[in-house]
Amino acid sequence: MRDRAAKRLPGFVLAVPAWLWLTAFFVVPFLQIAWFSLGEKPGMFGSHSNAVMSLDRYAEAFSPTFFTIFRATLWMSVLGTIVCLVIALPAAYFMAMKVPAHRRGLLVALVMVPYWTSFLIRTIGWKVILSSEGVLAGFLTDVGLVADPHDLLNTRGAVLLGLIYNYLPLMILPMYVAFDRVDSALGEASKDLGAGRIRTFFQVTLPLARPGIIAGVILVFIPMMGDYVTPAVLGGAKGTMVGSLIASQFLTAQNWALGSAMAIVLILLTMLIVILAITLMWVVGWLVHRRSRLVVGTVPPPDPRLHNKEVATA
Amino acid sequence: MSKPSGTNIALGVWTTLVFLFLFAPIIVIGIYSFNGGRLLTAWDGFSLEPFTAIVDRPSVRHAVAVSLQTAVVAALLASTLGTLAGMAMARFPGRWTGPFTLLLLLVSVTPEIVDGIALLPWFVTLGQDWSLLPFNNGYVRLVVGHSLFATAVVTYIVRARLIGLDASLEEASADLYAKPVATFFKVTIPLVGPAVLAGGLLAFTLSLDNTVISSFINVSGTTSWPVYVLSSVRSGLKPEIAAVSTILLVFTLLVLGLVAWVLKRSGSSVTDTMAAS
């Protein structure tokens, strides 16, 4: 007891530098923009003033001009997250369940290589691929899929492709870890009890991997909402996202009050969607669980779709 | 092992396509760094000119030098702060760990654009309104901006490493009448060494790539390499940008390979440590 009391003081002290540092350069700056967001832009040359306090900047951020971009960003991020999920799920499942154990480490490292190489340069790589002078644009125009070689770049579609590409590793990795932790004995038990491969996947493997899927969705959706580089490189004027909007308030319009309000709206909107998505996934999981729970004593009514198979195994 | 059924073949083909997709733009940048044309996006024959152009362009060399210098200092700073915090979290947990974990989580999930636009007015407040002159310096601003997320990453890695290690070595040291300070320097620090190195090198690569925060807190004269590249996206990308990127990519891969090797030698799982970040 005496030792523990003596230990606690130095222990806490060790974390103090990091705590102070993050407070001074993360928490306080954030509080400052929260304060700015309640002010206004005073005249042509000022960037911010809190002489008059109001929520008018928030009303401005929700005005149709800006809110269309918020809606487009939300739509692109939701769609991008769903596409990432669909692309990553089979790949992560294959890597964790089908690839021999000694080769898995190499595949995980390969997924991480793009993630740890420069985000900006990878996005520029897509700019090269999609550019009107590129091989792809030439081919698609010759085949007739695209009318004009300039149609690929500087579109919402190009930004969406960039978003999916840039955040895909963040979806694959947590899913891989989740599938990797699923005990293969449970899948075998499910098969021994007469469940088919598809039923085993959807009723045993997938529910067990759910934490990894939720982690992947959150890890991908949050940075997509706040992305600034991808629309700047691939979007041109048509592919603007909230990140570009906030940046222009700070770098060109010099309206710090409005830019701050937009940043706060972005964070609140992202949090709201994440909470909604988690609740939704929880409810779906609960419904599935309730439908397939084990009933001891009385015999559950047979599922008509599985009737034939159950008769066959009996 | 599973039989090569139709489903498994389909899954294997899908995974191969996913990997091709992940590497496509990186391969393209590698190829286009030998583009002899004037603009990056228009291929005009094989040439080594982009690489020789680096030598002729002082602005390119200066931007890369700014990035490398910033990355070294930011990595040292983040490693120091993160190592101390990670050790405190693993070895001396208490009522403070909850709020501190929340702070680290917020630092990790906040979009970089919010960090960037929050730091810009804050540096103006510190440097101009309060006359704390160092905050007008471009290097100081870059180091501060890059150290935030990196500190959280190093803290996670060091904490994960220490939690994975038995505390009995430190207890044995205490039983042998070593003072807590002696135990800390002679037992704990050597134990976390590999994790600190791994975290520091990751902090280095994160700083080297940081685009968003850097572009907001940029001071002319200390433009970092990614900010230089982002501004030339608007003014016209030249092939030497691909050439420098290829060199930096090879360099980053060597650094990452070193991290993996260090972690493997020290016996902790590379996957777990890196996934934790």
Coordinates of C-alpha atoms in Angstrom, one line a residue:
Chain A
M1 CA 0.0 0.0 0.0
R2 CA 2.7 2.4 1.0
D3 CA 4.6 1.6 -2.3
R4 CA 1.5 2.2 -4.4
A5 CA 1.0 5.6 -2.8
A6 CA 4.6 6.5 -3.4
K7 CA 4.3 5.4 -7.1
R8 CA 1.2 7.3 -8.0
L9 CA 2.7 10.7 -7.8
P10 CA 5.6 10.2 -10.2
G11 CA 3.3 8.2 -12.5
F12 CA 1.0 11.1 -13.0
V13 CA 3.8 13.6 -13.5
L14 CA 5.1 11.6 -16.5
A15 CA 2.0 12.3 -18.5
V16 CA 1.9 16.0 -17.6
P17 CA 4.1 17.2 -20.4
A18 CA 2.0 15.5 -23.1
W19 CA -1.1 16.7 -21.4
L20 CA 0.0 20.3 -21.3
W21 CA 1.3 20.2 -24.8
L22 CA -2.0 18.8 -26.3
T23 CA -4.0 21.3 -24.2
A24 CA -2.0 24.3 -25.4
F25 CA -2.0 23.3 -29.0
F26 CA -5.1 21.2 -29.5
V27 CA -7.7 22.0 -26.9
V28 CA -7.1 25.8 -26.5
P29 CA -7.0 26.5 -30.3
F30 CA -10.2 24.6 -30.7
L31 CA -11.9 26.6 -27.9
Q32 CA -10.6 29.8 -29.6
I33 CA -12.3 28.9 -32.9
A34 CA -15.5 27.9 -31.0
W35 CA -15.4 31.5 -29.5
F36 CA -14.7 33.0 -33.0
S37 CA -17.7 31.1 -34.4
L38 CA -20.0 33.2 -32.2
G39 CA -18.6 36.5 -33.6
E40 CA -18.6 38.1 -37.0
K41 CA -16.3 39.5 -39.8
P42 CA -15.8 43.2 -39.1
G43 CA -15.6 45.0 -42.5
M44 CA -13.3 44.4 -45.4
F45 CA -9.9 44.0 -43.6
G46 CA -10.7 42.3 -40.3
S47 CA -10.8 38.6 -40.0
H48 CA -12.9 38.2 -36.9
S49 CA -14.5 40.2 -34.1
N50 CA -16.5 39.2 -31.0
A51 CA -17.9 42.6 -30.3
V52 CA -21.4 41.4 -31.2
M53 CA -22.2 37.8 -30.1
S54 CA -24.7 35.8 -32.1
L55 CA -25.4 32.5 -33.7
D56 CA -25.7 34.2 -37.1
R57 CA -22.6 32.5 -38.5
Y58 CA -24.3 29.1 -37.8
A59 CA -27.4 30.3 -39.7
E60 CA -25.1 31.4 -42.5
A61 CA -23.4 28.0 -42.6
F62 CA -26.9 26.4 -42.9
S63 CA -27.9 28.8 -45.7
P64 CA -28.6 27.0 -49.0
T65 CA -25.4 28.2 -50.7
F66 CA -23.2 26.5 -48.2
F67 CA -25.5 23.7 -47.0
T68 CA -25.6 22.1 -50.5
I69 CA -21.9 21.5 -50.1
F70 CA -22.5 20.0 -46.6
R71 CA -25.1 17.7 -48.1
A72 CA -22.9 16.7 -51.0
T73 CA -20.0 16.0 -48.6
L74 CA -22.3 13.8 -46.4
W75 CA -23.6 12.0 -49.4
M76 CA -20.1 11.3 -50.8
S77 CA -18.8 10.1 -47.4
V78 CA -21.7 7.8 -46.8
L79 CA -21.5 6.3 -50.3
G80 CA -17.7 6.1 -50.1
T81 CA -17.8 4.4 -46.7
I82 CA -20.4 1.8 -48.1
V83 CA -18.3 1.1 -51.2
C84 CA -15.1 0.7 -49.0
L85 CA -17.1 -1.7 -46.8
V86 CA -18.2 -3.8 -49.9
I87 CA -14.7 -3.8 -51.4
A88 CA -12.9 -4.5 -48.1
L89 CA -15.1 -7.2 -46.6
P90 CA -14.3 -10.1 -49.1
A91 CA -10.6 -9.1 -49.2
A92 CA -10.3 -9.0 -45.4
Y93 CA -12.2 -12.3 -45.1
F94 CA -10.0 -13.9 -47.7
M95 CA -6.8 -12.6 -46.0
A96 CA -7.7 -13.8 -42.5
M97 CA -9.5 -17.0 -43.3
K98 CA -8.2 -18.5 -46.5
V99 CA -4.5 -17.4 -46.8
P100 CA -2.0 -19.6 -45.1
A101 CA -1.0 -18.1 -41.7
H102 CA 2.7 -17.5 -42.7
R103 CA 1.7 -15.4 -45.7
R104 CA -0.8 -13.1 -43.8
G105 CA 1.9 -10.8 -42.3
L106 CA 3.2 -10.0 -45.8
L107 CA -0.3 -9.2 -47.1
V108 CA -1.0 -6.9 -44.1
A109 CA 2.3 -5.1 -44.7
L110 CA 1.3 -4.7 -48.4
V111 CA -2.0 -3.1 -47.3
M112 CA -0.1 -0.7 -45.0
V113 CA 2.4 0.4 -47.7
P114 CA 0.0 2.7 -49.5
Y115 CA -1.4 4.0 -46.2
W116 CA 2.0 5.0 -45.0
T117 CA 3.1 6.6 -48.3
S118 CA 2.2 10.2 -49.0
F119 CA -1.5 10.7 -49.2
L120 CA -1.0 13.7 -51.5
I121 CA 1.2 11.9 -53.9
R122 CA -1.1 8.9 -54.2
T123 CA -4.0 11.3 -55.0
I124 CA -1.8 13.0 -57.6
G125 CA -1.2 9.5 -59.0
W126 CA -4.9 9.3 -59.6
K127 CA -4.8 12.7 -61.2
V128 CA -2.2 11.3 -63.7
I129 CA -4.4 8.2 -64.3
L130 CA -7.6 10.2 -64.9
S131 CA -6.0 13.1 -66.8
S132 CA -7.3 13.9 -70.3
E133 CA -3.8 13.1 -71.7
G134 CA -3.7 9.7 -70.0
V135 CA -4.1 6.2 -71.4
L136 CA -7.4 5.6 -69.5
A137 CA -9.2 8.7 -70.9
G138 CA -8.0 7.8 -74.4
F139 CA -9.2 4.2 -74.1
L140 CA -12.6 5.2 -72.7
T141 CA -13.2 7.8 -75.3
D142 CA -12.2 5.3 -78.1
V143 CA -14.6 2.7 -76.7
G144 CA -17.3 5.3 -76.5
L145 CA -17.9 5.1 -72.7
V146 CA -16.9 8.7 -72.3
A147 CA -17.8 11.5 -74.7
D148 CA -14.9 13.8 -73.9
P149 CA -11.5 12.9 -72.4
H150 CA -11.8 15.8 -70.0
D151 CA -14.9 14.3 -68.4
L152 CA -13.0 12.0 -66.0
L153 CA -11.1 14.6 -63.8
N154 CA -12.6 17.4 -61.8
T155 CA -15.9 15.7 -61.2
R156 CA -17.7 14.4 -58.1
G157 CA -17.0 10.9 -59.4
A158 CA -13.2 11.5 -59.4
V159 CA -13.4 12.8 -55.8
L160 CA -15.4 9.8 -54.7
L161 CA -12.9 7.4 -56.4
G162 CA -10.1 9.3 -54.6
L163 CA -11.9 9.0 -51.2
I164 CA -12.6 5.3 -51.6
Y165 CA -9.0 4.7 -52.6
N166 CA -7.4 6.8 -49.9
Y167 CA -9.3 5.3 -47.0
L168 CA -9.7 1.7 -48.1
P169 CA -6.6 0.5 -46.0
L170 CA -8.3 1.9 -42.9
M171 CA -11.3 -0.3 -43.6
I172 CA -9.3 -3.5 -44.5
L173 CA -7.0 -3.5 -41.5
P174 CA -9.6 -3.5 -38.6
M175 CA -11.8 -6.0 -40.5
Y176 CA -8.8 -8.2 -41.1
V177 CA -7.9 -8.1 -37.3
A178 CA -11.6 -8.9 -36.5
F179 CA -11.8 -11.9 -38.8
D180 CA -8.4 -13.1 -37.7
R181 CA -9.6 -13.2 -34.1
V182 CA -12.7 -15.3 -34.9
D183 CA -12.1 -18.8 -33.6
S184 CA -12.2 -21.2 -36.5
A185 CA -13.6 -23.8 -34.2
L186 CA -16.8 -21.9 -33.9
G187 CA -17.2 -22.0 -37.7
E188 CA -16.6 -25.7 -37.7
A189 CA -19.0 -26.2 -34.9
S190 CA -21.6 -24.4 -36.9
K191 CA -21.0 -26.6 -39.9
D192 CA -21.1 -29.7 -37.7
L193 CA -24.5 -28.6 -36.5
G194 CA -25.8 -28.6 -40.1
A195 CA -25.5 -25.0 -41.1
G196 CA -24.3 -24.3 -44.6
R197 CA -21.3 -22.2 -45.5
I198 CA -23.4 -19.1 -46.2
R199 CA -25.4 -19.5 -43.1
T200 CA -22.3 -20.0 -41.0
F201 CA -20.8 -16.8 -42.5
F202 CA -23.8 -14.7 -41.9
Q203 CA -24.9 -16.1 -38.5
V204 CA -21.5 -16.9 -36.9
T205 CA -18.5 -15.3 -38.5
L206 CA -20.0 -11.9 -39.5
P207 CA -21.6 -11.2 -36.0
L208 CA -18.3 -12.1 -34.3
A209 CA -16.4 -9.7 -36.6
R210 CA -18.9 -6.9 -36.0
P211 CA -16.6 -4.8 -33.7
G212 CA -14.0 -4.7 -36.5
I213 CA -16.6 -3.7 -39.1
I214 CA -17.9 -0.9 -36.9
A215 CA -14.3 0.3 -36.2
G216 CA -13.6 0.3 -40.0
V217 CA -16.7 2.3 -40.8
I218 CA -15.9 4.9 -38.2
L219 CA -12.2 5.1 -39.1
V220 CA -13.2 5.6 -42.8
F221 CA -16.2 7.9 -42.4
I222 CA -14.7 10.5 -40.1
P223 CA -11.7 11.5 -42.2
M224 CA -13.7 11.3 -45.4
M225 CA -16.1 14.0 -44.0
G226 CA -13.1 16.3 -43.2
D227 CA -11.0 15.6 -46.3
Y228 CA -9.4 18.6 -48.0
V229 CA -6.6 17.2 -50.1
T230 CA -8.7 14.8 -52.3
P231 CA -11.2 17.4 -53.5
A232 CA -8.4 19.9 -53.9
V233 CA -6.5 17.6 -56.2
L234 CA -9.2 15.7 -58.1
G235 CA -12.4 17.8 -57.7
G236 CA -11.7 21.1 -59.4
A237 CA -14.7 23.5 -59.2
K238 CA -17.3 20.7 -59.4
G239 CA -16.1 18.4 -56.6
T240 CA -16.0 20.9 -53.7
M241 CA -16.3 19.4 -50.2
V242 CA -16.8 21.0 -46.8
G243 CA -13.0 20.9 -46.3
S244 CA -12.5 23.2 -49.3
L245 CA -15.2 25.5 -48.1
I246 CA -13.7 25.9 -44.6
A247 CA -10.2 26.4 -46.1
S248 CA -11.4 29.1 -48.5
Q249 CA -13.0 31.0 -45.5
F250 CA -9.6 31.0 -43.8
L251 CA -7.2 31.4 -46.7
T252 CA -9.1 33.6 -49.3
A253 CA -12.3 35.1 -47.8
Q254 CA -10.5 35.9 -44.5
N255 CA -13.8 35.3 -42.7
W256 CA -12.6 33.4 -39.6
A257 CA -15.9 33.6 -37.8
L258 CA -17.8 31.8 -40.6
G259 CA -15.0 29.3 -41.2
S260 CA -15.0 28.5 -37.5
A261 CA -18.7 28.0 -37.5
M262 CA -18.5 25.7 -40.5
A263 CA -15.8 23.6 -38.8
I264 CA -17.9 23.2 -35.7
V265 CA -20.9 22.3 -37.8
L266 CA -18.7 19.7 -39.6
I267 CA -17.7 18.1 -36.3
L268 CA -21.2 18.0 -34.9
L269 CA -22.6 16.6 -38.2
T270 CA -19.9 13.9 -38.3
M271 CA -20.6 13.0 -34.6
L272 CA -24.3 12.8 -35.2
I273 CA -23.9 10.5 -38.2
V274 CA -21.5 8.2 -36.3
I275 CA -23.8 8.0 -33.3
L276 CA -26.8 7.2 -35.7
A277 CA -24.8 4.6 -37.6
I278 CA -23.6 2.9 -34.3
T279 CA -27.2 2.8 -33.0
L280 CA -28.4 1.4 -36.3
M281 CA -25.8 -1.3 -36.4
W282 CA -26.6 -2.1 -32.7
V283 CA -30.3 -2.4 -33.4
V284 CA -29.8 -4.6 -36.5
G285 CA -27.4 -6.8 -34.5
W286 CA -30.0 -7.1 -31.7
L287 CA -32.8 -8.0 -34.1
V288 CA -30.7 -10.6 -35.8
H289 CA -29.6 -12.0 -32.4
R290 CA -33.2 -12.1 -31.2
R291 CA -34.3 -14.0 -34.3
S292 CA -31.6 -16.6 -34.1
R293 CA -31.3 -17.0 -30.3
L294 CA -31.1 -20.5 -28.8
V295 CA -34.4 -21.6 -27.3
V296 CA -34.1 -24.3 -24.7
G297 CA -37.1 -26.5 -23.9
T298 CA -39.7 -25.8 -26.6
V299 CA -38.9 -26.5 -30.2
P300 CA -38.7 -23.3 -32.3
P301 CA -41.0 -23.2 -35.4
P302 CA -38.9 -24.3 -38.4
D303 CA -37.7 -21.7 -40.8
P304 CA -39.5 -22.5 -44.1
R305 CA -36.5 -21.6 -46.2
L306 CA -34.3 -24.1 -44.4
H307 CA -36.9 -26.8 -44.2
N308 CA -35.5 -29.1 -46.8
K309 CA -32.0 -29.0 -45.5
E310 CA -33.0 -29.7 -41.9
V311 CA -35.0 -32.7 -43.0
A312 CA -32.0 -33.9 -45.0
T313 CA -29.6 -33.6 -42.1
A314 CA -32.1 -35.2 -39.7
Chain B
M1 CA -6.4 -25.7 -45.3
S2 CA -9.5 -24.8 -47.4
K3 CA -10.0 -26.5 -50.7
P4 CA -9.8 -24.3 -53.9
S5 CA -13.5 -24.1 -54.4
G6 CA -15.3 -21.6 -56.7
T7 CA -16.0 -19.2 -53.9
N8 CA -12.4 -19.3 -52.7
I9 CA -11.0 -18.6 -56.2
A10 CA -13.5 -15.7 -56.6
L11 CA -12.3 -14.3 -53.2
G12 CA -8.7 -14.7 -54.3
V13 CA -9.3 -12.9 -57.6
W14 CA -11.1 -10.1 -55.7
T15 CA -8.3 -9.7 -53.2
T16 CA -5.8 -9.5 -56.0
L17 CA -7.8 -6.8 -57.7
V18 CA -8.0 -4.9 -54.5
F19 CA -4.2 -5.0 -54.2
L20 CA -3.8 -3.8 -57.8
F21 CA -6.1 -0.9 -57.0
L22 CA -4.2 0.0 -53.9
F23 CA -0.9 0.1 -55.8
A24 CA -2.0 1.5 -59.1
P25 CA -1.4 5.2 -58.4
I26 CA 1.9 4.5 -56.6
I27 CA 3.2 2.5 -59.7
V28 CA 2.0 5.3 -62.0
I29 CA 4.0 7.9 -60.0
G30 CA 7.0 5.6 -60.1
I31 CA 6.7 5.4 -63.9
Y32 CA 5.9 9.0 -64.5
S33 CA 9.0 10.1 -62.5
F34 CA 10.9 9.2 -65.7
N35 CA 8.6 11.4 -67.8
G36 CA 10.6 13.6 -70.2
G37 CA 7.7 16.0 -70.9
R38 CA 7.2 19.4 -69.5
L39 CA 4.1 18.6 -67.5
L40 CA 3.6 15.5 -65.2
T41 CA 0.3 14.4 -66.6
A42 CA 1.4 14.4 -70.3
W43 CA 3.8 11.5 -71.0
D44 CA 6.5 12.5 -73.5
G45 CA 9.1 9.7 -73.6
F46 CA 11.5 8.1 -71.1
S47 CA 14.0 10.5 -69.5
L48 CA 16.2 10.9 -66.4
E49 CA 15.7 14.6 -66.6
P50 CA 13.2 14.8 -63.7
F51 CA 15.9 13.5 -61.4
T52 CA 18.6 15.9 -62.7
A53 CA 16.1 18.8 -62.5
I54 CA 15.9 18.4 -58.7
V55 CA 19.6 19.5 -58.5
D56 CA 18.8 22.6 -60.7
R57 CA 15.8 23.8 -58.7
P58 CA 16.7 25.3 -55.3
S59 CA 13.0 25.7 -54.4
V60 CA 12.5 22.0 -54.6
R61 CA 15.6 21.2 -52.6
H62 CA 14.7 23.8 -50.0
A63 CA 11.2 22.5 -49.5
V64 CA 12.5 18.9 -49.1
A65 CA 15.1 20.2 -46.6
V66 CA 12.4 22.0 -44.6
S67 CA 10.4 18.9 -44.5
L68 CA 13.3 16.6 -43.4
Q69 CA 14.4 19.1 -40.7
T70 CA 10.9 19.5 -39.3
A71 CA 10.3 15.8 -39.4
V72 CA 13.4 15.1 -37.3
V73 CA 12.5 17.7 -34.6
A74 CA 8.8 16.8 -34.6
A75 CA 9.7 13.1 -34.2
L76 CA 12.0 13.7 -31.3
L77 CA 9.5 15.9 -29.6
A78 CA 6.6 13.4 -30.1
S79 CA 8.7 10.5 -29.0
T80 CA 9.7 12.3 -25.7
L81 CA 6.2 13.4 -24.9
G82 CA 4.6 10.1 -26.1
T83 CA 7.0 7.8 -24.3
L84 CA 6.5 9.5 -21.0
A85 CA 2.8 9.5 -21.4
G86 CA 2.7 5.9 -22.6
M87 CA 4.7 4.7 -19.6
A88 CA 2.5 6.6 -17.2
M89 CA -0.6 5.1 -18.7
A90 CA 0.7 1.5 -18.6
R91 CA 2.5 1.6 -15.3
F92 CA 0.7 4.2 -13.2
P93 CA -3.0 4.1 -14.2
G94 CA -5.4 6.0 -12.0
R95 CA -8.4 8.3 -12.2
W96 CA -6.5 10.5 -14.6
T97 CA -6.2 7.8 -17.3
G98 CA -9.9 8.1 -18.5
P99 CA -9.8 11.8 -19.4
F100 CA -6.3 11.5 -20.8
T101 CA -7.4 8.6 -23.1
L102 CA -10.3 10.7 -24.2
L103 CA -8.0 13.6 -25.1
L104 CA -5.7 11.3 -27.1
L105 CA -8.8 9.9 -28.9
L106 CA -10.0 13.4 -29.7
V107 CA -6.6 14.3 -31.1
S108 CA -6.6 11.1 -33.3
V109 CA -10.1 11.5 -34.7
T110 CA -10.4 15.3 -35.2
P111 CA -10.1 16.0 -39.0
E112 CA -6.7 17.6 -39.8
I113 CA -8.5 20.5 -41.4
V114 CA -9.9 21.5 -38.0
D115 CA -6.5 21.3 -36.3
G116 CA -5.1 23.4 -39.2
I117 CA -7.7 26.2 -39.1
A118 CA -7.6 26.2 -35.3
L119 CA -3.8 26.5 -35.1
L120 CA -3.6 29.3 -37.6
P121 CA -5.5 31.9 -35.5
W122 CA -3.9 30.5 -32.3
F123 CA -0.3 31.1 -33.7
V124 CA -1.4 34.6 -34.7
T125 CA -2.7 35.2 -31.2
L126 CA 0.5 33.8 -29.6
G127 CA 3.0 35.4 -32.0
Q128 CA 1.4 38.8 -32.8
D129 CA -1.0 39.6 -30.0
W130 CA 1.0 38.2 -27.1
S131 CA 4.4 38.8 -28.8
L132 CA 5.7 35.3 -28.2
L133 CA 8.0 35.7 -31.2
P134 CA 9.0 32.0 -31.8
F135 CA 5.4 31.3 -32.9
N136 CA 5.9 33.5 -36.0
N137 CA 8.7 31.2 -37.1
G138 CA 7.7 28.7 -39.8
Y139 CA 9.8 25.8 -38.4
V140 CA 8.3 26.2 -34.9
R141 CA 4.8 26.2 -36.3
L142 CA 5.4 23.1 -38.4
V143 CA 7.0 21.2 -35.6
V144 CA 4.1 22.1 -33.2
G145 CA 1.4 21.2 -35.8
H146 CA 3.1 17.9 -36.7
S147 CA 3.7 16.8 -33.1
L148 CA 0.1 16.6 -32.0
F149 CA -1.2 13.4 -33.8
A150 CA 2.3 11.9 -33.6
T151 CA 2.4 12.3 -29.8
A152 CA -0.9 10.3 -29.6
V153 CA 0.6 7.6 -31.9
V154 CA 3.8 7.2 -29.9
T155 CA 1.7 7.1 -26.7
Y156 CA -0.4 4.2 -28.0
I157 CA 2.6 2.2 -29.2
V158 CA 4.6 2.6 -26.0
R159 CA 1.6 1.9 -23.8
A160 CA 0.8 -1.3 -25.9
R161 CA 4.4 -2.4 -25.6
L162 CA 4.5 -2.0 -21.8
I163 CA 1.1 -3.5 -21.2
G164 CA 2.4 -6.5 -23.1
L165 CA 5.4 -6.8 -20.9
D166 CA 5.3 -8.2 -17.3
A167 CA 5.8 -5.6 -14.6
S168 CA 7.7 -8.2 -12.6
L169 CA 11.1 -7.0 -14.0
E170 CA 10.4 -3.6 -12.5
E171 CA 9.2 -5.1 -9.3
A172 CA 12.3 -7.3 -9.0
S173 CA 14.4 -4.1 -9.4
A174 CA 12.4 -2.5 -6.6
D175 CA 12.8 -5.6 -4.4
L176 CA 16.6 -5.4 -5.0
Y177 CA 16.5 -2.0 -3.3
A178 CA 16.8 0.1 -6.5
K179 CA 15.2 3.5 -6.0
P180 CA 12.1 4.2 -8.3
V181 CA 14.2 6.7 -10.4
A182 CA 17.0 4.1 -10.9
T183 CA 14.4 1.4 -11.8
F184 CA 12.9 3.8 -14.3
F185 CA 16.2 4.6 -16.1
K186 CA 17.8 1.2 -15.8
V187 CA 14.9 -1.2 -16.4
T188 CA 11.8 0.6 -17.8
I189 CA 13.6 2.7 -20.4
P190 CA 15.6 -0.2 -22.0
L191 CA 12.3 -2.3 -22.1
V192 CA 10.4 0.3 -24.1
G193 CA 13.3 1.2 -26.4
P194 CA 12.1 -0.7 -29.5
A195 CA 8.6 0.8 -29.1
V196 CA 10.0 4.3 -28.8
L197 CA 12.1 3.8 -31.9
A198 CA 9.2 2.4 -33.9
G199 CA 6.9 5.2 -32.7
G200 CA 9.5 7.9 -33.4
L201 CA 10.1 6.6 -37.0
L202 CA 6.3 6.6 -37.6
A203 CA 6.1 10.1 -36.2
F204 CA 8.9 11.0 -38.7
T205 CA 7.0 9.7 -41.7
L206 CA 3.8 11.2 -40.6
S207 CA 5.5 14.6 -40.3
L208 CA 7.1 14.2 -43.7
D209 CA 3.7 13.6 -45.3
N210 CA 1.7 16.2 -43.4
T211 CA -0.1 18.4 -45.9
V212 CA -3.3 19.8 -44.4
I213 CA -2.1 21.3 -41.2
S214 CA 1.1 22.5 -42.9
S215 CA -0.7 24.4 -45.6
F216 CA -2.7 26.4 -43.1
I217 CA 0.2 27.4 -40.8
N218 CA 2.6 27.9 -43.7
V219 CA 4.9 30.9 -43.4
S220 CA 6.5 32.0 -46.7
G221 CA 10.2 31.0 -46.7
T222 CA 9.6 27.8 -44.8
T223 CA 7.3 26.0 -47.2
S224 CA 7.4 22.2 -46.6
W225 CA 7.5 19.7 -49.4
P226 CA 3.9 18.6 -49.4
V227 CA 2.7 22.3 -49.3
Y228 CA 5.0 23.0 -52.3
V229 CA 3.4 20.0 -54.1
L230 CA -0.1 21.1 -53.2
S231 CA 0.5 24.6 -54.5
S232 CA 1.9 23.3 -57.8
V233 CA -1.3 21.2 -58.2
R234 CA -2.9 24.5 -59.0
S235 CA 0.0 26.1 -60.9
G236 CA 1.0 23.0 -62.9
L237 CA 2.6 19.7 -61.8
K238 CA 6.1 19.1 -63.1
P239 CA 7.7 15.6 -63.5
E240 CA 10.4 16.4 -60.9
I241 CA 7.6 16.2 -58.3
A242 CA 7.1 12.6 -59.2
A243 CA 10.9 12.1 -59.1
V244 CA 11.2 13.5 -55.6
S245 CA 8.2 11.5 -54.5
T246 CA 9.7 8.3 -55.8
I247 CA 12.9 9.0 -53.8
L248 CA 10.9 9.8 -50.7
L249 CA 8.7 6.7 -51.2
V250 CA 11.8 4.5 -51.3
F251 CA 13.1 6.3 -48.3
T252 CA 9.8 5.9 -46.3
L253 CA 9.7 2.2 -47.2
L254 CA 13.2 1.8 -45.9
V255 CA 12.2 3.5 -42.7
L256 CA 9.1 1.4 -42.3
G257 CA 11.1 -1.8 -43.1
L258 CA 13.4 -0.7 -40.3
V259 CA 10.4 -0.3 -37.9
A260 CA 9.1 -3.7 -38.8
W261 CA 12.6 -5.3 -38.3
V262 CA 13.1 -3.5 -34.9
L263 CA 9.7 -4.7 -33.7
K264 CA 10.2 -8.2 -34.9
R265 CA 13.5 -8.4 -33.2
S266 CA 12.1 -7.1 -30.0
G267 CA 9.4 -9.8 -30.3
S268 CA 6.2 -7.7 -30.4
S269 CA 3.7 -8.2 -33.2
V270 CA 4.2 -5.7 -36.0
T271 CA 0.6 -6.0 -37.1
D272 CA -0.8 -5.2 -33.7
T273 CA 1.5 -2.3 -33.0
M274 CA 0.9 -0.7 -36.4
A275 CA -2.8 -1.4 -36.4
A276 CA -3.0 0.2 -33.0
S277 CA -1.9 3.5 -34.5

